[in-house]
PDB file of C-alpha atoms in Angstrom:
ATOM      1  CA  MET A   1     -24.647 -21.636  -8.557  1.00 87.00           C
ATOM      2  CA  ALA A   2     -22.193 -24.620  -8.518  1.00 97.00           C
ATOM      3  CA  ILE A   3     -20.516 -25.740  -5.554  1.00 98.00           C
ATOM      4  CA  TYR A   4     -16.655 -26.305  -5.707  1.00 98.00           C
ATOM      5  CA  TYR A   5     -14.310 -28.166  -3.663  1.00 98.00           C
ATOM      6  CA  ILE A   6     -11.436 -25.736  -2.768  1.00 98.00           C
ATOM      7  CA  ASP A   7      -8.496 -26.907  -0.512  1.00 97.00           C
ATOM      8  CA  GLY A   8     -10.643 -28.925   2.037  1.00 97.00           C
ATOM      9  CA  LYS A   9     -13.782 -26.868   1.834  1.00 98.00           C
ATOM     10  CA  PHE A  10     -17.001 -26.881  -0.255  1.00 98.00           C
ATOM     11  CA  VAL A  11     -17.803 -23.303  -1.284  1.00 98.00           C
ATOM     12  CA  PRO A  12     -20.139 -21.632  -3.847  1.00 98.00           C
ATOM     13  CA  ALA A  13     -18.298 -20.927  -7.235  1.00 97.00           C
ATOM     14  CA  GLU A  14     -18.501 -17.167  -6.711  1.00 97.00           C
ATOM     15  CA  LYS A  15     -16.380 -17.619  -3.384  1.00 97.00           C
ATOM     16  CA  ALA A  16     -13.809 -20.083  -4.619  1.00 98.00           C
ATOM     17  CA  VAL A  17     -10.459 -18.681  -4.114  1.00 97.00           C
ATOM     18  CA  ILE A  18      -6.914 -19.719  -3.474  1.00 97.00           C
ATOM     19  CA  PRO A  19      -4.077 -17.485  -2.107  1.00 97.00           C
ATOM     20  CA  VAL A  20      -2.164 -15.205  -4.301  1.00 97.00           C
ATOM     21  CA  ASP A  21       1.127 -16.839  -3.240  1.00 96.00           C
ATOM     22  CA  ASP A  22       0.237 -20.269  -4.738  1.00 97.00           C
ATOM     23  CA  LEU A  23       2.683 -21.370  -7.406  1.00 97.00           C
ATOM     24  CA  ALA A  24      -0.177 -22.131  -9.731  1.00 97.00           C
ATOM     25  CA  ILE A  25      -0.642 -18.493  -9.937  1.00 96.00           C
ATOM     26  CA  LEU A  26       3.047 -17.347  -9.637  1.00 96.00           C
ATOM     27  CA  ARG A  27       4.703 -19.874 -11.937  1.00 95.00           C
ATOM     28  CA  GLY A  28       1.950 -21.975 -13.594  1.00 95.00           C
ATOM     29  CA  ILE A  29       2.939 -24.996 -11.532  1.00 96.00           C
ATOM     30  CA  GLY A  30       0.100 -27.569 -11.174  1.00 97.00           C
ATOM     31  CA  VAL A  31      -1.573 -30.437 -12.946  1.00 97.00           C
ATOM     32  CA  PHE A  32      -5.122 -31.245 -13.712  1.00 97.00           C
ATOM     33  CA  ASP A  33      -7.454 -33.871 -15.315  1.00 97.00           C
ATOM     34  CA  LEU A  34     -10.852 -33.470 -16.805  1.00 97.00           C
ATOM     35  CA  LEU A  35     -13.526 -36.059 -16.983  1.00 96.00           C
ATOM     36  CA  ARG A  36     -17.347 -36.157 -17.421  1.00 96.00           C
ATOM     37  CA  THR A  37     -20.400 -37.989 -16.321  1.00 96.00           C
ATOM     38  CA  TYR A  38     -22.683 -40.148 -18.241  1.00 93.00           C
ATOM     39  CA  ASP A  39     -26.096 -40.686 -16.674  1.00 91.00           C
ATOM     40  CA  GLY A  40     -24.766 -38.635 -13.696  1.00 93.00           C
ATOM     41  CA  ARG A  41     -21.859 -41.073 -13.003  1.00 94.00           C
ATOM     42  CA  PRO A  42     -18.205 -40.183 -13.527  1.00 96.00           C
ATOM     43  CA  TYR A  43     -16.791 -41.892 -16.602  1.00 92.00           C
ATOM     44  CA  PHE A  44     -13.534 -43.740 -15.981  1.00 94.00           C
ATOM     45  CA  LEU A  45     -12.888 -41.843 -12.729  1.00 97.00           C
ATOM     46  CA  ASP A  46     -10.073 -44.226 -11.631  1.00 97.00           C
ATOM     47  CA  ALA A  47      -8.341 -43.866 -14.992  1.00 95.00           C
ATOM     48  CA  HIS A  48      -8.414 -40.037 -14.655  1.00 97.00           C
ATOM     49  CA  ILE A  49      -7.101 -40.061 -11.226  1.00 98.00           C
ATOM     50  CA  ASP A  50      -4.313 -42.426 -12.269  1.00 97.00           C
ATOM     51  CA  ARG A  51      -3.335 -39.965 -14.980  1.00 96.00           C
ATOM     52  CA  LEU A  52      -3.554 -37.135 -12.441  1.00 97.00           C
ATOM     53  CA  GLU A  53      -1.080 -38.903 -10.170  1.00 97.00           C
ATOM     54  CA  THR A  54       1.266 -39.583 -13.120  1.00 96.00           C
ATOM     55  CA  SER A  55       1.239 -35.923 -14.170  1.00 96.00           C
ATOM     56  CA  ALA A  56       1.938 -34.744 -10.741  1.00 96.00           C
ATOM     57  CA  GLN A  57       4.856 -37.212 -10.504  1.00 96.00           C
ATOM     58  CA  LYS A  58       6.228 -36.112 -13.674  1.00 94.00           C
ATOM     59  CA  ILE A  59       6.411 -32.346 -12.671  1.00 93.00           C
ATOM     60  CA  GLY A  60       7.780 -33.226  -9.112  1.00 93.00           C
ATOM     61  CA  LEU A  61       4.554 -32.711  -7.013  1.00 95.00           C
ATOM     62  CA  THR A  62       3.970 -35.173  -4.150  1.00 94.00           C
ATOM     63  CA  LEU A  63       0.324 -35.557  -3.579  1.00 97.00           C
ATOM     64  CA  PRO A  64      -0.732 -35.810   0.114  1.00 96.00           C
ATOM     65  CA  TRP A  65      -3.994 -37.581  -0.791  1.00 98.00           C
ATOM     66  CA  SER A  66      -4.573 -41.232  -1.756  1.00 98.00           C
ATOM     67  CA  HIS A  67      -6.326 -42.230  -4.859  1.00 98.00           C
ATOM     68  CA  ALA A  68      -9.395 -43.160  -2.756  1.00 98.00           C
ATOM     69  CA  ASP A  69      -9.294 -39.561  -1.056  1.00 98.00           C
ATOM     70  CA  ILE A  70      -9.424 -37.763  -4.423  1.00 98.00           C
ATOM     71  CA  ALA A  71     -12.240 -40.228  -5.625  1.00 98.00           C
ATOM     72  CA  ARG A  72     -14.264 -39.471  -2.595  1.00 98.00           C
ATOM     73  CA  VAL A  73     -13.919 -35.685  -2.949  1.00 98.00           C
ATOM     74  CA  VAL A  74     -15.031 -35.987  -6.668  1.00 98.00           C
ATOM     75  CA  GLU A  75     -18.136 -37.946  -5.632  1.00 98.00           C
ATOM     76  CA  GLN A  76     -18.955 -35.566  -2.804  1.00 98.00           C
ATOM     77  CA  THR A  77     -18.576 -32.541  -5.083  1.00 98.00           C
ATOM     78  CA  LEU A  78     -20.949 -34.112  -7.535  1.00 98.00           C
ATOM     79  CA  ALA A  79     -23.453 -34.925  -4.913  1.00 97.00           C
ATOM     80  CA  LYS A  80     -23.396 -31.190  -3.779  1.00 97.00           C
ATOM     81  CA  ASN A  81     -24.381 -30.095  -7.268  1.00 98.00           C
ATOM     82  CA  ASP A  82     -27.701 -30.595  -9.173  1.00 96.00           C
ATOM     83  CA  ILE A  83     -26.123 -31.018 -12.636  1.00 96.00           C
ATOM     84  CA  PRO A  84     -27.622 -33.766 -14.805  1.00 95.00           C
ATOM     85  CA  GLU A  85     -24.302 -34.302 -16.778  1.00 96.00           C
ATOM     86  CA  ALA A  86     -21.184 -32.620 -15.531  1.00 97.00           C
ATOM     87  CA  ASN A  87     -17.664 -31.844 -16.612  1.00 97.00           C
ATOM     88  CA  ILE A  88     -15.368 -32.473 -13.717  1.00 98.00           C
ATOM     89  CA  ARG A  89     -12.020 -30.670 -13.395  1.00 98.00           C
ATOM     90  CA  ILE A  90      -9.529 -31.941 -10.841  1.00 98.00           C
ATOM     91  CA  VAL A  91      -6.757 -29.413 -10.176  1.00 98.00           C
ATOM     92  CA  VAL A  92      -3.745 -29.886  -8.118  1.00 98.00           C
ATOM     93  CA  THR A  93      -1.730 -26.668  -7.538  1.00 98.00           C
ATOM     94  CA  GLY A  94       1.874 -26.200  -6.540  1.00 97.00           C
ATOM     95  CA  GLY A  95       0.867 -24.815  -3.144  1.00 97.00           C
ATOM     96  CA  SER A  96       2.043 -21.542  -1.479  1.00 96.00           C
ATOM     97  CA  SER A  97       5.582 -20.215  -1.714  1.00 96.00           C
ATOM     98  CA  THR A  98       7.340 -17.734   0.609  1.00 94.00           C
ATOM     99  CA  ASP A  99       9.957 -16.919  -1.994  1.00 95.00           C
ATOM    100  CA  PHE A 100       7.532 -17.068  -5.041  1.00 94.00           C
ATOM    101  CA  MET A 101       9.680 -19.817  -6.556  1.00 92.00           C
ATOM    102  CA  THR A 102       9.913 -23.032  -4.396  1.00 89.00           C
ATOM    103  CA  PRO A 103       7.094 -24.661  -2.606  1.00 88.00           C
ATOM    104  CA  SER A 104       6.800 -23.993   1.142  1.00 87.00           C
ATOM    105  CA  GLY A 105       3.254 -25.383   1.659  1.00 85.00           C
ATOM    106  CA  SER A 106       1.334 -28.418   0.636  1.00 94.00           C
ATOM    107  CA  PRO A 107      -0.291 -28.756  -2.815  1.00 97.00           C
ATOM    108  CA  ARG A 108      -3.840 -27.758  -2.994  1.00 98.00           C
ATOM    109  CA  LEU A 109      -6.758 -29.937  -4.292  1.00 98.00           C
ATOM    110  CA  LEU A 110      -9.488 -28.304  -6.315  1.00 98.00           C
ATOM    111  CA  VAL A 111     -12.586 -29.911  -7.758  1.00 98.00           C
ATOM    112  CA  LEU A 112     -14.748 -27.833 -10.220  1.00 98.00           C
ATOM    113  CA  VAL A 113     -17.874 -28.987 -11.828  1.00 98.00           C
ATOM    114  CA  SER A 114     -19.963 -27.414 -14.655  1.00 97.00           C
ATOM    115  CA  PRO A 115     -22.653 -28.542 -16.996  1.00 97.00           C
ATOM    116  CA  VAL A 116     -21.373 -30.612 -20.103  1.00 95.00           C
ATOM    117  CA  PRO A 117     -21.877 -28.252 -23.071  1.00 94.00           C
ATOM    118  CA  ARG A 118     -23.877 -29.488 -26.023  1.00 93.00           C
ATOM    119  CA  LEU A 119     -21.524 -29.634 -29.115  1.00 96.00           C
ATOM    120  CA  PRO A 120     -22.834 -28.975 -32.604  1.00 97.00           C
ATOM    121  CA  ASP A 121     -24.408 -32.003 -34.232  1.00 97.00           C
ATOM    122  CA  HIS A 122     -22.524 -31.282 -37.495  1.00 98.00           C
ATOM    123  CA  TRP A 123     -19.256 -31.919 -35.956  1.00 98.00           C
ATOM    124  CA  TYR A 124     -20.228 -35.447 -35.946  1.00 98.00           C
ATOM    125  CA  THR A 125     -22.388 -35.679 -39.039  1.00 97.00           C
ATOM    126  CA  LYS A 126     -20.260 -33.682 -41.405  1.00 98.00           C
ATOM    127  CA  GLY A 127     -16.843 -33.653 -39.692  1.00 98.00           C
ATOM    128  CA  VAL A 128     -14.663 -30.699 -38.683  1.00 98.00           C
ATOM    129  CA  LYS A 129     -11.469 -28.901 -39.607  1.00 98.00           C
ATOM    130  CA  ILE A 130      -8.301 -28.810 -37.701  1.00 98.00           C
ATOM    131  CA  ILE A 131      -4.992 -26.913 -38.277  1.00 98.00           C
ATOM    132  CA  SER A 132      -1.354 -27.747 -37.659  1.00 96.00           C
ATOM    133  CA  TRP A 133       0.679 -25.825 -35.085  1.00 93.00           C
ATOM    134  CA  GLU A 134       4.434 -26.388 -34.767  1.00 92.00           C
ATOM    135  CA  VAL A 135       5.002 -26.831 -31.035  1.00 87.00           C
ATOM    136  CA  GLU A 136       5.996 -29.546 -28.613  1.00 83.00           C
ATOM    137  CA  ARG A 137       4.798 -30.266 -24.941  1.00 83.00           C
ATOM    138  CA  PRO A 138       7.533 -29.450 -22.563  1.00 81.00           C
ATOM    139  CA  ILE A 139       6.776 -32.542 -20.639  1.00 85.00           C
ATOM    140  CA  PRO A 140       5.026 -35.065 -22.743  1.00 82.00           C
ATOM    141  CA  GLY A 141       2.684 -37.316 -20.540  1.00 84.00           C
ATOM    142  CA  ALA A 142       2.033 -34.508 -17.875  1.00 90.00           C
ATOM    143  CA  LYS A 143      -1.323 -32.666 -18.004  1.00 92.00           C
ATOM    144  CA  SER A 144       0.013 -29.418 -16.552  1.00 93.00           C
ATOM    145  CA  ILE A 145      -1.987 -26.218 -16.027  1.00 93.00           C
ATOM    146  CA  ASP A 146       0.352 -24.314 -18.371  1.00 90.00           C
ATOM    147  CA  TYR A 147      -1.784 -23.877 -21.452  1.00 90.00           C
ATOM    148  CA  ILE A 148      -0.313 -20.825 -23.057  1.00 91.00           C
ATOM    149  CA  SER A 149       0.669 -22.567 -26.310  1.00 90.00           C
ATOM    150  CA  ALA A 150      -2.754 -24.426 -26.561  1.00 92.00           C
ATOM    151  CA  SER A 151      -4.571 -21.113 -25.984  1.00 94.00           C
ATOM    152  CA  LEU A 152      -2.650 -19.368 -28.750  1.00 95.00           C
ATOM    153  CA  ALA A 153      -3.150 -22.469 -31.021  1.00 95.00           C
ATOM    154  CA  LEU A 154      -6.889 -22.621 -30.390  1.00 96.00           C
ATOM    155  CA  LYS A 155      -7.257 -18.828 -31.132  1.00 97.00           C
ATOM    156  CA  LYS A 156      -5.459 -19.290 -34.390  1.00 96.00           C
ATOM    157  CA  ALA A 157      -7.734 -22.365 -35.100  1.00 97.00           C
ATOM    158  CA  ALA A 158     -10.822 -20.449 -34.370  1.00 97.00           C
ATOM    159  CA  ALA A 159      -9.709 -17.636 -36.918  1.00 98.00           C
ATOM    160  CA  GLU A 160      -9.234 -20.312 -39.571  1.00 97.00           C
ATOM    161  CA  GLY A 161     -12.637 -21.993 -38.971  1.00 97.00           C
ATOM    162  CA  ALA A 162     -11.206 -24.961 -37.162  1.00 98.00           C
ATOM    163  CA  ILE A 163     -12.038 -26.493 -33.947  1.00 98.00           C
ATOM    164  CA  GLU A 164      -8.540 -27.846 -32.878  1.00 98.00           C
ATOM    165  CA  ALA A 165      -4.905 -27.379 -33.504  1.00 97.00           C
ATOM    166  CA  LEU A 166      -2.631 -30.344 -34.071  1.00 97.00           C
ATOM    167  CA  TYR A 167       0.828 -30.282 -32.522  1.00 96.00           C
ATOM    168  CA  ILE A 168       3.584 -30.937 -35.126  1.00 96.00           C
ATOM    169  CA  ASP A 169       7.226 -31.470 -33.715  1.00 94.00           C
ATOM    170  CA  ARG A 170      10.466 -30.306 -35.053  1.00 93.00           C
ATOM    171  CA  ASN A 171      10.735 -33.493 -37.230  1.00 94.00           C
ATOM    172  CA  GLY A 172       7.380 -32.729 -38.956  1.00 95.00           C
ATOM    173  CA  LEU A 173       5.589 -35.557 -36.953  1.00 96.00           C
ATOM    174  CA  ALA A 174       1.922 -35.317 -35.872  1.00 96.00           C
ATOM    175  CA  LEU A 175       1.725 -35.640 -32.111  1.00 95.00           C
ATOM    176  CA  GLU A 176      -1.727 -34.790 -30.604  1.00 96.00           C
ATOM    177  CA  CYS A 177      -4.052 -31.793 -30.563  1.00 96.00           C
ATOM    178  CA  THR A 178      -4.349 -29.211 -27.699  1.00 95.00           C
ATOM    179  CA  THR A 179      -7.072 -31.251 -25.960  1.00 94.00           C
ATOM    180  CA  SER A 180      -7.452 -34.218 -28.235  1.00 96.00           C
ATOM    181  CA  ASN A 181      -5.679 -37.306 -29.520  1.00 97.00           C
ATOM    182  CA  ILE A 182      -5.266 -37.997 -33.401  1.00 98.00           C
ATOM    183  CA  PHE A 183      -6.090 -41.081 -35.225  1.00 98.00           C
ATOM    184  CA  ALA A 184      -5.903 -41.956 -39.017  1.00 98.00           C
ATOM    185  CA  PHE A 185      -6.888 -44.839 -41.233  1.00 98.00           C
ATOM    186  CA  ILE A 186      -3.927 -45.264 -43.517  1.00 97.00           C
ATOM    187  CA  GLY A 187      -4.455 -48.159 -45.938  1.00 95.00           C
ATOM    188  CA  ASP A 188      -6.026 -51.096 -44.075  1.00 94.00           C
ATOM    189  CA  ARG A 189      -4.594 -49.949 -40.607  1.00 97.00           C
ATOM    190  CA  LEU A 190      -5.685 -47.622 -37.872  1.00 98.00           C
ATOM    191  CA  VAL A 191      -2.729 -45.655 -36.871  1.00 98.00           C
ATOM    192  CA  THR A 192      -2.063 -43.315 -33.776  1.00 98.00           C
ATOM    193  CA  PRO A 193       1.063 -41.903 -32.321  1.00 96.00           C
ATOM    194  CA  GLY A 194       2.435 -43.904 -29.496  1.00 92.00           C
ATOM    195  CA  LYS A 195       5.054 -41.700 -27.924  1.00 90.00           C
ATOM    196  CA  GLY A 196       5.660 -38.109 -27.072  1.00 89.00           C
ATOM    197  CA  ILE A 197       2.066 -37.548 -26.353  1.00 93.00           C
ATOM    198  CA  LEU A 198      -0.456 -37.381 -23.442  1.00 90.00           C
ATOM    199  CA  SER A 199      -2.467 -40.511 -23.753  1.00 89.00           C
ATOM    200  CA  GLY A 200      -6.113 -39.679 -23.374  1.00 93.00           C
ATOM    201  CA  VAL A 201      -8.554 -41.999 -21.521  1.00 93.00           C
ATOM    202  CA  THR A 202     -10.906 -41.768 -24.532  1.00 95.00           C
ATOM    203  CA  ARG A 203      -8.013 -42.776 -26.732  1.00 96.00           C
ATOM    204  CA  LYS A 204      -7.613 -45.920 -24.669  1.00 95.00           C
ATOM    205  CA  VAL A 205     -11.227 -46.877 -24.863  1.00 95.00           C
ATOM    206  CA  VAL A 206     -10.995 -46.391 -28.630  1.00 96.00           C
ATOM    207  CA  LEU A 207      -7.929 -48.516 -28.954  1.00 97.00           C
ATOM    208  CA  GLU A 208      -9.782 -51.263 -26.938  1.00 96.00           C
ATOM    209  CA  LEU A 209     -12.734 -51.176 -29.157  1.00 96.00           C
ATOM    210  CA  ALA A 210     -10.920 -50.772 -32.420  1.00 97.00           C
ATOM    211  CA  GLN A 211      -8.736 -53.906 -31.651  1.00 95.00           C
ATOM    212  CA  GLU A 212     -11.731 -56.032 -32.220  1.00 91.00           C
ATOM    213  CA  LEU A 213     -12.305 -54.410 -35.644  1.00 95.00           C
ATOM    214  CA  PHE A 214      -9.257 -53.208 -37.287  1.00 97.00           C
ATOM    215  CA  ALA A 215      -5.328 -53.843 -37.510  1.00 97.00           C
ATOM    216  CA  ILE A 216      -3.568 -51.100 -35.227  1.00 98.00           C
ATOM    217  CA  ASP A 217      -0.278 -49.400 -35.400  1.00 97.00           C
ATOM    218  CA  LEU A 218       1.028 -47.316 -32.777  1.00 97.00           C
ATOM    219  CA  ARG A 219       3.744 -45.265 -34.561  1.00 96.00           C
ATOM    220  CA  ASP A 220       4.855 -41.903 -35.625  1.00 95.00           C
ATOM    221  CA  ILE A 221       2.648 -40.143 -38.346  1.00 96.00           C
ATOM    222  CA  SER A 222       4.206 -37.447 -40.343  1.00 95.00           C
ATOM    223  CA  ARG A 223       2.083 -34.340 -41.396  1.00 94.00           C
ATOM    224  CA  THR A 224       2.540 -35.266 -44.940  1.00 95.00           C
ATOM    225  CA  GLU A 225       1.304 -38.887 -44.366  1.00 96.00           C
ATOM    226  CA  LEU A 226      -1.693 -37.582 -42.205  1.00 96.00           C
ATOM    227  CA  LEU A 227      -2.939 -35.333 -45.144  1.00 95.00           C
ATOM    228  CA  ALA A 228      -2.900 -38.285 -47.409  1.00 96.00           C
ATOM    229  CA  ALA A 229      -4.824 -40.712 -44.925  1.00 98.00           C
ATOM    230  CA  ASP A 230      -8.192 -42.223 -45.915  1.00 97.00           C
ATOM    231  CA  GLU A 231      -9.936 -41.003 -42.746  1.00 98.00           C
ATOM    232  CA  VAL A 232      -8.858 -38.992 -39.757  1.00 98.00           C
ATOM    233  CA  PHE A 233     -10.509 -38.356 -36.416  1.00 98.00           C
ATOM    234  CA  ILE A 234      -9.715 -36.916 -33.026  1.00 98.00           C
ATOM    235  CA  THR A 235     -10.786 -38.104 -29.494  1.00 98.00           C
ATOM    236  CA  GLY A 236     -11.165 -36.386 -26.192  1.00 96.00           C
ATOM    237  CA  THR A 237     -13.129 -36.475 -22.870  1.00 93.00           C
ATOM    238  CA  SER A 238     -15.444 -33.517 -23.623  1.00 91.00           C
ATOM    239  CA  LYS A 239     -16.017 -34.110 -27.433  1.00 95.00           C
ATOM    240  CA  GLY A 240     -15.849 -38.028 -27.693  1.00 95.00           C
ATOM    241  CA  LEU A 241     -14.910 -39.175 -31.241  1.00 97.00           C
ATOM    242  CA  VAL A 242     -15.097 -36.446 -33.870  1.00 98.00           C
ATOM    243  CA  PRO A 243     -14.455 -37.106 -37.656  1.00 98.00           C
ATOM    244  CA  VAL A 244     -11.843 -34.708 -39.244  1.00 98.00           C
ATOM    245  CA  VAL A 245     -12.418 -33.912 -42.919  1.00 98.00           C
ATOM    246  CA  LYS A 246      -9.901 -31.108 -43.283  1.00 98.00           C
ATOM    247  CA  VAL A 247      -6.384 -30.390 -42.017  1.00 97.00           C
ATOM    248  CA  ASP A 248      -5.206 -26.902 -42.829  1.00 97.00           C
ATOM    249  CA  ASP A 249      -6.111 -26.437 -46.533  1.00 94.00           C
ATOM    250  CA  GLY A 250      -6.124 -30.091 -47.290  1.00 96.00           C
ATOM    251  CA  THR A 251      -9.023 -32.450 -47.580  1.00 97.00           C
ATOM    252  CA  ILE A 252      -9.208 -35.827 -45.904  1.00 98.00           C
ATOM    253  CA  GLY A 253     -10.693 -38.591 -48.025  1.00 95.00           C
ATOM    254  CA  GLU A 254     -14.012 -37.732 -49.534  1.00 94.00           C
ATOM    255  CA  ALA A 255     -14.421 -34.579 -47.297  1.00 96.00           C
ATOM    256  CA  MET A 256     -17.008 -36.615 -45.203  1.00 97.00           C
ATOM    257  CA  PRO A 257     -17.001 -38.829 -42.197  1.00 98.00           C
ATOM    258  CA  GLY A 258     -15.671 -42.209 -43.506  1.00 97.00           C
ATOM    259  CA  PRO A 259     -17.328 -45.566 -42.989  1.00 97.00           C
ATOM    260  CA  ARG A 260     -14.707 -46.857 -40.402  1.00 98.00           C
ATOM    261  CA  THR A 261     -14.773 -43.731 -38.508  1.00 98.00           C
ATOM    262  CA  ARG A 262     -18.602 -44.033 -38.300  1.00 98.00           C
ATOM    263  CA  GLN A 263     -18.343 -47.629 -37.278  1.00 97.00           C
ATOM    264  CA  LEU A 264     -16.095 -46.693 -34.351  1.00 97.00           C
ATOM    265  CA  MET A 265     -18.448 -43.860 -33.402  1.00 97.00           C
ATOM    266  CA  GLU A 266     -21.268 -46.390 -33.089  1.00 96.00           C
ATOM    267  CA  ALA A 267     -19.069 -48.613 -30.960  1.00 95.00           C
ATOM    268  CA  MET A 268     -18.249 -45.771 -28.741  1.00 93.00           C
ATOM    269  CA  LYS A 269     -21.868 -44.927 -28.377  1.00 91.00           C
ATOM    270  CA  LYS A 270     -22.765 -48.509 -27.409  1.00 91.00           C
ATOM    271  CA  HIS A 271     -19.858 -48.700 -25.028  1.00 90.00           C
ATOM    272  CA  THR A 272     -20.861 -45.553 -23.082  1.00 85.00           C
ATOM    273  CA  GLU A 273     -24.511 -46.908 -22.838  1.00 80.00           C
ATOM    274  CA  LYS A 274     -23.261 -50.225 -21.604  1.00 73.00           C
ATOM    275  CA  THR A 275     -20.740 -48.778 -19.108  1.00 66.00           C
ATOM    276  CA  ASN A 276     -23.320 -46.582 -17.549  1.00 59.00           C
TER     277      ASN A 276
END
C-alpha cells in the first residue's frame, strides 16, 4: 500500500482524504504537477516545482510553502515508499471554504506516488495515432486540476484508436495535447508552438537536445500544416518522446517513425541515463 503526504501527514493511500469543503472538490480550484523518477531519483524536480508555483500564481493561489519545503516533502514521500520507479503527483488544492466559493483556509499540499506504468513498446517502434479536438485551455500556462475537457477528449481518442487528443484553437492552430506537447519536422526545421500552451519539462529537454542537431522554429502550426509535416511526435513526463504516424484520418510521412524523430529518441535515452 502506497504512503501519501496529505496536508501535513503521511498516511496510507486507503486513508488519504481531504475535507468535503475544499474548493478542489467544490469548484475544481487547484493546481498540480506530475514528474517521475529514473533510477529512483526525481527527474527535474526543481523544474516541476517551478511550474507548480507558476500555475498557482496564474490562478491566484498563494503557496504557504517554499520551493525547498515542497522538494523536501516529495523526497520524504518517496523515501516512505518502496517503488522502484514512481510517478509523483504534487497537488495544491484551493483549501476549505465556508461559503463554498471563496477560500477561508490555507491551500492543502498533497503528494501522491504510484508505480510508473509500462507503456506499449509499439508506441515507440511503430508510432501512434492522435486525434484533433477543438478546445482551448481557459488559462494557458496553468496546470489546473480541471481536466473535464481533457477527459472527454481522451475518451473520444480511445474510441477512435488514438492515444492522445490535440487541442485546436478557434483559428485552426494546433496547440498541445491533453497531457503532451506537439512537435513537427516541416521541411528542414523542427517546429513546435511557442505560445498559448503549457510548456512541458520534457519539451524543454527536447528543445535543448534538438538545438545541437536541427534548426528550430517556435511558432504557430495550423492543423493543415501539421497533417502535411514530414514527421510528428509528442512529448510528456510519463510517456517521454512518442512518434505520431497518424492524425485523425491523415497519415504522417511514411506512416512510421521518421529518422529525425528516432535520432531525438536516442538522444533522450542517453540524456536520461547521463542525468541519473
